[in-house]
Short mmCIF file of C-alpha atoms in Angstrom, two decimals:
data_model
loop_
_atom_site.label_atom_id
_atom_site.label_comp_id
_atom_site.label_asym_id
_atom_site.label_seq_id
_atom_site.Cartn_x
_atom_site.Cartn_y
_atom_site.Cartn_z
CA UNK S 1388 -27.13 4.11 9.90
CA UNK S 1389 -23.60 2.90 8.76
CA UNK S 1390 -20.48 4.35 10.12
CA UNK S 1391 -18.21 6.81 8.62
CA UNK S 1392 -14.57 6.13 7.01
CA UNK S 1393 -11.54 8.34 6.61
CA UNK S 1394 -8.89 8.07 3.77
CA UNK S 1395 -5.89 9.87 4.23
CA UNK S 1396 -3.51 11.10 1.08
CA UNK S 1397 -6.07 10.84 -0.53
CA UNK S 1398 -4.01 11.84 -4.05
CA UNK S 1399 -2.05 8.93 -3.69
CA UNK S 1400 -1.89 5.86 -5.94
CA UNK S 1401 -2.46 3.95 -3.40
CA UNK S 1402 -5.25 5.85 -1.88
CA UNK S 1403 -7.09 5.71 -5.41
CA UNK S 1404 -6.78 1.80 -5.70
CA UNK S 1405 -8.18 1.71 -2.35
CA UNK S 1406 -11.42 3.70 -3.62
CA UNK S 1407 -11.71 1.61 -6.37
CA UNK S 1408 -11.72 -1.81 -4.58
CA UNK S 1409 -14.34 -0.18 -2.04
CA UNK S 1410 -16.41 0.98 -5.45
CA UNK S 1411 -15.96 -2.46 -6.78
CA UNK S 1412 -18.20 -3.67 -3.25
CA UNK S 1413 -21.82 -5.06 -3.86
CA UNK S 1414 -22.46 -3.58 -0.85
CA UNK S 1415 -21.26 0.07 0.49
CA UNK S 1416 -19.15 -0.55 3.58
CA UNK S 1417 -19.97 2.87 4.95
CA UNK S 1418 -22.59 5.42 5.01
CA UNK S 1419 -19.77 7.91 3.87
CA UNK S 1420 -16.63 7.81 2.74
CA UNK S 1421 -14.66 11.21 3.53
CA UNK S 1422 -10.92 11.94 1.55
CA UNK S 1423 -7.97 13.99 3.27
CA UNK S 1424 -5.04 15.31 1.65
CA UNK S 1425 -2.68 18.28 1.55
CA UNK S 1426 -4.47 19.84 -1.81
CA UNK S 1427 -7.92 21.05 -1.06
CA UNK S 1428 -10.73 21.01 -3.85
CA UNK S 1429 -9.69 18.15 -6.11
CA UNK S 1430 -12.08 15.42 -6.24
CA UNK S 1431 -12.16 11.30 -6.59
CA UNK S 1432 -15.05 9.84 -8.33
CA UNK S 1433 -16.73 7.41 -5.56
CA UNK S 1434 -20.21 5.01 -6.39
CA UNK S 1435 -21.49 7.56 -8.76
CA UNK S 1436 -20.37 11.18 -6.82
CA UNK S 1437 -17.35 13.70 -6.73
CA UNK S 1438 -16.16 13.27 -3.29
CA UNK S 1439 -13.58 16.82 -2.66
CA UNK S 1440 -10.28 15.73 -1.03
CA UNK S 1441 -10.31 18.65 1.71
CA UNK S 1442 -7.18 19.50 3.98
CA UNK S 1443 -7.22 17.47 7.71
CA UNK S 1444 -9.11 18.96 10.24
CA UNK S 1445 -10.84 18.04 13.79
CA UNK S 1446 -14.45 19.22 12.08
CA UNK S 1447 -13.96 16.47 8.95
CA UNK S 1448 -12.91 13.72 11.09
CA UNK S 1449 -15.46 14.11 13.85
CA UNK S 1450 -17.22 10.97 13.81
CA UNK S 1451 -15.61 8.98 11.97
CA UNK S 1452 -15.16 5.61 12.80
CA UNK S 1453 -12.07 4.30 10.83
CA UNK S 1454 -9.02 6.26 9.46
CA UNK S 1455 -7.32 4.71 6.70
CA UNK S 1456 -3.90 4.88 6.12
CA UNK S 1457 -3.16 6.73 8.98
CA UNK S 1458 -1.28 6.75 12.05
CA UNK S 1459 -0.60 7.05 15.83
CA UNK S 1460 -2.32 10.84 16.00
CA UNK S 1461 -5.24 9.59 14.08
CA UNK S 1462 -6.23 7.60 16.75
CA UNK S 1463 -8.88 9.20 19.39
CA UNK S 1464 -11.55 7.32 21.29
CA UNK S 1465 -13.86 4.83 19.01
CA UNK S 1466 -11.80 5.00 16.04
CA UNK S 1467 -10.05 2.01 14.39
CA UNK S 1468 -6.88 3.53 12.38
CA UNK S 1469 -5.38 1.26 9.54
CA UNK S 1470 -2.59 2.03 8.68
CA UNK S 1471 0.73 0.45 6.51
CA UNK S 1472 4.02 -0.91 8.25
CA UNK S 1473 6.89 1.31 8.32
CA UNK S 1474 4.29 4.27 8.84
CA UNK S 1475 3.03 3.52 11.77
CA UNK S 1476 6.11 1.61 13.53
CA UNK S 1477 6.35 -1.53 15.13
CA UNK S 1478 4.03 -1.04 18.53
CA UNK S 1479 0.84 -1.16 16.12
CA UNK S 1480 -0.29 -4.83 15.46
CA UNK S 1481 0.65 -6.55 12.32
CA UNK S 1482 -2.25 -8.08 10.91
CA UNK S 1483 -3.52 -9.83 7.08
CA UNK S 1484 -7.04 -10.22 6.56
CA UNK S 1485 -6.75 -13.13 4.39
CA UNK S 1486 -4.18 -14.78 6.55
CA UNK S 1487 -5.38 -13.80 9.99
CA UNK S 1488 -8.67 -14.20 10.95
CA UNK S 1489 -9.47 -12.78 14.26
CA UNK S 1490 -8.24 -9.44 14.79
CA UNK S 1491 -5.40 -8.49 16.52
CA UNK S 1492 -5.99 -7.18 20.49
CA UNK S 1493 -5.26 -3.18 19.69
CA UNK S 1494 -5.18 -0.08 20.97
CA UNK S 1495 -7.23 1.64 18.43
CA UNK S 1496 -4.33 1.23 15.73
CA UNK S 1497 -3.68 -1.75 13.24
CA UNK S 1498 -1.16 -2.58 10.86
CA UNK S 1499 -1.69 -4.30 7.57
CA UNK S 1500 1.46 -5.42 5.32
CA UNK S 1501 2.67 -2.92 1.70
CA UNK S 1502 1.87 -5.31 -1.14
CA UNK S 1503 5.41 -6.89 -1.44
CA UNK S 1504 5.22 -8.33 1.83
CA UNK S 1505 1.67 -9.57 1.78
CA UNK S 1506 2.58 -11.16 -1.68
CA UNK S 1507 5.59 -12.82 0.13
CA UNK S 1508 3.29 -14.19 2.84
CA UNK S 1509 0.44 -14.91 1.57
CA UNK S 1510 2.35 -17.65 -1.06
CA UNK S 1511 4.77 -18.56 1.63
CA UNK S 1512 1.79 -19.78 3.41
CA UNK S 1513 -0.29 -21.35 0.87
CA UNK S 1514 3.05 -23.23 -0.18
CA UNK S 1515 3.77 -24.33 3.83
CA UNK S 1516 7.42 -22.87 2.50
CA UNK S 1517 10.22 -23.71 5.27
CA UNK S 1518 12.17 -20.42 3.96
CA UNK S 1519 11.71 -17.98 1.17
CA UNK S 1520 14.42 -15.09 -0.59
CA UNK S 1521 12.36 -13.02 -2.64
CA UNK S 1522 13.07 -9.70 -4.71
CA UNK S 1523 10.53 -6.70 -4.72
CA UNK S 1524 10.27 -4.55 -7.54
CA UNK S 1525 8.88 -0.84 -6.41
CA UNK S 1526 7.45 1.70 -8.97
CA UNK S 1527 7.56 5.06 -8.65
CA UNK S 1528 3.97 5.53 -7.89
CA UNK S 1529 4.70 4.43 -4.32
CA UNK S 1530 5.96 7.61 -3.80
CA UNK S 1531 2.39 8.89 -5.07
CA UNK S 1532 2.04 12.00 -7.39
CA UNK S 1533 5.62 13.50 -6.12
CA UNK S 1534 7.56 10.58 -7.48
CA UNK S 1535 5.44 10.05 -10.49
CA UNK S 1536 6.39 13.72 -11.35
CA UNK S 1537 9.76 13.07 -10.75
CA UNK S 1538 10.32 10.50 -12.65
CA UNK S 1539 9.02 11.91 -15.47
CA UNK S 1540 11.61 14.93 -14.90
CA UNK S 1541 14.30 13.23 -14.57
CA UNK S 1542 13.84 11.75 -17.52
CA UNK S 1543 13.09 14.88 -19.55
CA UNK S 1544 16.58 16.58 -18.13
CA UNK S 1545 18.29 13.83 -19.11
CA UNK S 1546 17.17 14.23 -22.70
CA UNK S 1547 17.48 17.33 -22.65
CA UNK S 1548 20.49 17.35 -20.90
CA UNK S 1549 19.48 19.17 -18.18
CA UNK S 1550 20.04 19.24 -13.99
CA UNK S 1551 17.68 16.83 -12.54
CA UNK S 1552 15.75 17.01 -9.47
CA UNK S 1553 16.05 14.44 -6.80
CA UNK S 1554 13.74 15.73 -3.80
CA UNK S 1555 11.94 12.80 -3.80
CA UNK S 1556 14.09 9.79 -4.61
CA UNK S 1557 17.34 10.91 -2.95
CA UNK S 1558 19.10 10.05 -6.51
CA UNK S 1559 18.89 9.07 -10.23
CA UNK S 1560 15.68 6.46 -10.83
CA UNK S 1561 15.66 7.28 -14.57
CA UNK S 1562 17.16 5.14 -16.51
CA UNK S 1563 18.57 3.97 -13.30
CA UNK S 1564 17.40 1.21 -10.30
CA UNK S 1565 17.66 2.86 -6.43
CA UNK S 1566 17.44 0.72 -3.25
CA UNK S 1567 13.67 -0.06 -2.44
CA UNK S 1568 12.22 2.00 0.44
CA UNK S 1569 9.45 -0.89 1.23
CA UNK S 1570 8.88 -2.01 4.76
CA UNK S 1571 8.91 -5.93 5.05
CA UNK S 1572 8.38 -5.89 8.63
CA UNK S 1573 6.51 -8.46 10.21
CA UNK S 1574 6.72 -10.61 6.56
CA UNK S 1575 8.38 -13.62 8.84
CA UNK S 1576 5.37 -13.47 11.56
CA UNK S 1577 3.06 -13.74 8.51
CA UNK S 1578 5.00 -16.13 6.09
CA UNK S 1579 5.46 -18.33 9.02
CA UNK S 1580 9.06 -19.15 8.18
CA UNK S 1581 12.24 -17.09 7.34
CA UNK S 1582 12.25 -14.77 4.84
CA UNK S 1583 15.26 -13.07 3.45
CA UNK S 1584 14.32 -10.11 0.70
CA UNK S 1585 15.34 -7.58 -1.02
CA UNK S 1586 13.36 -4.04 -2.38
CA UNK S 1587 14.62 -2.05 -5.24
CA UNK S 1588 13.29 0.87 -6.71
CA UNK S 1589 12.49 0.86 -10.44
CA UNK S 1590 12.16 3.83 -13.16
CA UNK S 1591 8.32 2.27 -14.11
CA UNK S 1592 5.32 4.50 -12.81
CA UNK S 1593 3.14 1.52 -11.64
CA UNK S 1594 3.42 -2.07 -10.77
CA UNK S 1595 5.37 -3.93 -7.88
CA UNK S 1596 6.75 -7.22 -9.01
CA UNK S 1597 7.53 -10.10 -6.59
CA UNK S 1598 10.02 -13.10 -7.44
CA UNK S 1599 10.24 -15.91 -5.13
CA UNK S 1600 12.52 -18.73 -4.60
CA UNK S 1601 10.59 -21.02 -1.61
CA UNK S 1602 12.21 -23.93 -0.26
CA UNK S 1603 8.88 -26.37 0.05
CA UNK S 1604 8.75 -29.87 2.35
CA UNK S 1605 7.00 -32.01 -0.35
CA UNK S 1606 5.79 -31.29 -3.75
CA UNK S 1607 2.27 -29.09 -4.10
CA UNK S 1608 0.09 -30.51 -7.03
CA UNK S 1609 -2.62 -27.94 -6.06
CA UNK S 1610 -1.01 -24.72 -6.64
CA UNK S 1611 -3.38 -23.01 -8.50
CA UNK S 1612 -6.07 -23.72 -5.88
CA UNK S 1613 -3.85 -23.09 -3.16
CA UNK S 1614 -3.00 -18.90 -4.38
CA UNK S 1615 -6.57 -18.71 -5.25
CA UNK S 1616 -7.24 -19.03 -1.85
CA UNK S 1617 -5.00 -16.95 -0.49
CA UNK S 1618 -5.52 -14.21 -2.71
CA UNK S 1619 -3.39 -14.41 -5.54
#
């Protein structure tokens, strides 16, 4: 009998990638998969089944054995809770499973890196760069179904000339670029070497883009091999 795995906000973009690359497994990781979030009775299509998201409770997560994207009160006795830097703050282990592997020592909660800062490590690494400045590119979908919404109403009242809402992003993204709310902590500790980036926030619903300028020690003729490995 396999164990049982949590996903929390569950409506989120990132939370549907997430079921995708576990659908995309030859093998099912888990005897069940069971979705939170803060609408009940809407449903994500999982190896064949409507799974409902239901609302959090103490009855839906007994049992399970690891919470995804969680945080400090998911974590009870003989459950594993992974969840993303700068939700989860900087006690909780910073940890890559391509880059790392042994797991971290932890107190029942583990961090794992947003994708601009794996990106920036994981290529840092498979360069052996001695210091990288890199720009990330956030879409709106990091913000998950609010800021898609948002977006797209912003740019409607500015059409139609209009007030605009702003709950969400604090300001203006249509049309417009917003400082980046993406946590690179813990991108040095992985990289291995000094990183110095930037995150802005983009009016695009989907997509993070990562530049990179690495300062390298020799010249790489195997680069295509090398970001295959790591990843990318």
């Amino acid at each position: 009998m396999g164990s049982i795995a949590a996903i929390l906000n569950a409506s989120s973009v990132l939370a549907r990638e997430l079921v995708s690359v576990l659908e995309d497994l030859e093998i099912e990781p888990f005897a069940e998969v069971r979705l939170f979030g803060t609408t009940a009775d809407t449903f994500l299509r999982y190896r064949g089944k409507d799974i409902r998201i239901g609302t959090r409770s103490e009855a839906r997560l007994q049992g399970v054995a690891v919470v995804m994207l969680g945080g400090h009160a998911d974590v009870r006795p003989g459950t594993i809770v992974v969840g993303l830097t700068g939700d989860v703050g900087a006690s909780a282990p910073l940890t890559d499973p391509v880059l790392d592997s042994v797991l971290p020592d932890h107190s029942g909660l583990i961090a794992v890196p947003r994708v601009g800062a794996a990106v920036i490590a994981r290529i840092a690494r498979a360069c052996e760069a001695r210091r990288v400045v890199a720009t990330v590119l956030e879409p709106a979908g990091e913000f998950g179904p609010a800021g898609l919404t948002e977006l797209y109403e912003q740019t409607m009242a500015l059409f139609q000339h209009r007030e605009r809402p702003d709950a969400v992003f604090g300001g203006r993204l249509a049309f417009n670029i917003l400082p980046g709310r993406a946590s690179l902590e813990g991108v040095e500790r992985l990289a291995g070497c000094p990183v110095h980036a930037t995150s802005l926030l983009t009016p695009v619903f989907a997509g993070t883009l990562v530049t990179l300028d690495l300062e390298l020690g020799a010249p790489i003729l195997d680069l295509e091999d090398r970001l295959e490995d790591a990843g990318i």
